Coordinates of C-alpha atoms in Angstrom, one line a residue:
M2 CA -41.2 -25.2 15.4
T3 CA -42.9 -24.0 19.0
L4 CA -40.9 -26.7 20.9
R5 CA -37.9 -26.1 19.0
L6 CA -38.0 -22.3 19.9
A7 CA -38.6 -23.1 23.3
L8 CA -35.4 -25.6 23.5
A9 CA -33.3 -22.8 21.9
L10 CA -34.5 -20.1 24.4
L11 CA -34.0 -22.5 27.3
S12 CA -30.2 -23.5 26.0
I13 CA -29.1 -19.8 26.2
G14 CA -31.1 -18.9 29.7
V15 CA -33.5 -16.3 28.2
A16 CA -36.8 -18.3 29.8
G17 CA -35.5 -18.5 33.2
S18 CA -34.0 -15.4 33.5
A19 CA -35.6 -12.7 36.2
I20 CA -36.3 -9.3 34.6
A21 CA -35.2 -6.4 36.7
A22 CA -37.6 -4.0 38.3
T23 CA -37.9 -0.8 37.3
P24 CA -36.8 1.9 40.3
A25 CA -40.1 3.0 40.8
E26 CA -40.9 -0.9 41.7
V27 CA -38.1 -0.8 43.7
V28 CA -38.9 2.3 45.8
A29 CA -42.5 1.0 45.6
R30 CA -41.0 -2.1 47.7
H31 CA -39.0 -0.1 49.8
V32 CA -41.9 2.2 51.0
E33 CA -43.8 -1.2 51.9
S34 CA -41.0 -2.5 53.7
M35 CA -40.8 0.7 55.6
K36 CA -44.5 0.6 56.5
V37 CA -43.8 -2.7 58.2
G38 CA -40.9 -1.9 59.8
T39 CA -38.9 -5.1 59.7
L40 CA -35.2 -3.7 59.0
Q41 CA -33.9 -6.6 57.0
P42 CA -36.2 -6.3 54.0
I43 CA -35.3 -2.7 54.2
M44 CA -31.9 -3.2 53.6
D45 CA -32.2 -5.8 51.0
D46 CA -33.4 -3.1 48.7
Y47 CA -29.7 -1.1 49.3
S48 CA -26.5 -1.7 47.4
A49 CA -23.2 -2.7 49.6
D50 CA -21.9 0.7 48.8
T51 CA -25.0 3.0 48.8
V52 CA -25.1 6.3 50.2
V53 CA -27.9 7.9 52.3
V54 CA -28.1 11.6 52.5
T55 CA -30.5 12.6 55.8
P56 CA -31.3 15.8 57.4
Q57 CA -29.4 17.1 60.3
G58 CA -29.9 15.4 63.2
L59 CA -31.9 12.4 62.1
V60 CA -29.7 10.1 63.4
A61 CA -28.8 10.4 66.9
D62 CA -24.8 10.9 67.3
Q63 CA -24.6 11.6 63.9
A64 CA -21.6 12.8 62.4
P65 CA -20.6 15.4 61.6
A66 CA -23.1 17.0 64.1
K67 CA -23.8 20.0 62.2
G68 CA -25.2 19.7 58.4
P69 CA -26.9 16.7 56.9
G70 CA -26.1 13.5 57.8
I71 CA -24.1 11.5 55.1
F72 CA -24.0 7.3 55.7
S73 CA -22.1 5.6 53.3
G74 CA -22.3 1.9 52.8
Q75 CA -25.2 -0.5 53.8
A76 CA -24.0 -0.7 57.5
Q77 CA -23.9 3.0 57.8
A78 CA -27.5 3.4 56.0
Q79 CA -28.6 0.5 58.3
R80 CA -28.3 3.6 61.4
V81 CA -30.9 5.6 59.4
F82 CA -33.3 2.7 58.9
A83 CA -33.2 1.5 62.5
T84 CA -34.0 4.9 63.3
L85 CA -37.1 5.4 61.5
T86 CA -38.2 2.1 62.4
D87 CA -38.0 3.0 66.1
K88 CA -40.8 3.7 68.4
D89 CA -40.9 7.1 67.9
H90 CA -40.9 7.4 64.6
H91 CA -42.3 4.2 62.8
P92 CA -46.0 5.4 63.9
G93 CA -45.6 8.4 61.0
I94 CA -44.0 5.7 58.4
K95 CA -46.4 2.9 58.8
A96 CA -49.3 5.7 57.9
M97 CA -47.5 7.8 55.5
E98 CA -49.0 8.4 52.3
T99 CA -46.5 8.6 49.2
V100 CA -46.5 9.3 45.5
I101 CA -43.5 8.3 43.2
E102 CA -42.8 9.5 40.6
P103 CA -40.2 8.5 38.1
S104 CA -37.8 11.1 37.1
G105 CA -35.4 9.1 34.8
P106 CA -33.7 5.7 33.7
D107 CA -32.5 5.0 37.1
S108 CA -34.1 7.9 39.4
V109 CA -37.3 8.5 41.2
I110 CA -38.6 11.3 43.3
L111 CA -40.8 9.9 46.2
H112 CA -43.5 12.2 47.5
W113 CA -44.6 11.7 51.2
V114 CA -46.7 13.3 54.0
Q115 CA -46.9 11.7 57.6
N116 CA -49.6 12.7 60.0
K117 CA -51.8 14.4 57.1
G118 CA -54.0 17.1 58.4
Q119 CA -52.7 17.0 62.1
P120 CA -50.9 19.5 63.8
N121 CA -47.4 17.5 64.0
Q122 CA -47.9 16.7 60.1
V123 CA -44.5 16.6 58.0
S124 CA -44.0 16.2 54.6
G125 CA -40.9 16.2 52.0
K126 CA -39.4 14.1 49.4
D127 CA -36.6 11.4 48.8
A128 CA -34.5 11.3 45.6
F129 CA -33.3 8.1 44.6
I130 CA -30.9 6.7 42.4
V131 CA -31.6 2.7 41.2
R132 CA -29.2 0.8 39.6
N133 CA -29.7 -3.1 39.2
D134 CA -32.6 -3.9 41.5
K135 CA -30.6 -1.9 44.6
I136 CA -30.9 1.5 45.7
V137 CA -27.5 3.2 45.3
F138 CA -28.3 6.7 46.3
Q139 CA -30.9 8.2 48.7
A140 CA -31.4 11.7 50.0
I141 CA -34.0 12.8 52.0
Y142 CA -35.5 16.4 52.3
V143 CA -38.4 17.5 55.0
D144 CA -39.9 20.5 53.6

C-alpha cells in the first residue's frame, strides 16, 4: 500500500514539488545576502515588478531630488542595493543587528540597528510584502 501511495504522489507531482518559503524566511535570506554584499543574490529575491521606497537622498541622483525615492522594477531597485553594498555603506550593513517580525500572511517588518552603541548608530524598520517567494514591495524607514 505504501508503494502505491508513493507512486500516486509522484504521478501528480506532490512528492517532488518545492515548498514555498514563508515571507519571514525570504526576508531572512535577503538580510544574509545583504550582509555578504554580493548584488545578484540580493536581487534574486525581488520580483521583476518590485517597488522599493527609500528615504530622501539614499541613492545618488535619485529622482525626484526631494522626498522619498521610489524605485519601480528590478533594474531601478538594483540602484538601491548597489548603494547599500558599496564601500561606504556595506560595513554598517554587514554588522547590522536585525529582528524579523511577521505581520501578516504576506508581510514582514524588519527592525534593524547599524553600529549599535557607537556615535554613528542608525536604526530603522523596513516593511516588506512578499508573494510567491519574491519581494514585491519594500519601504525603508530610518528612525
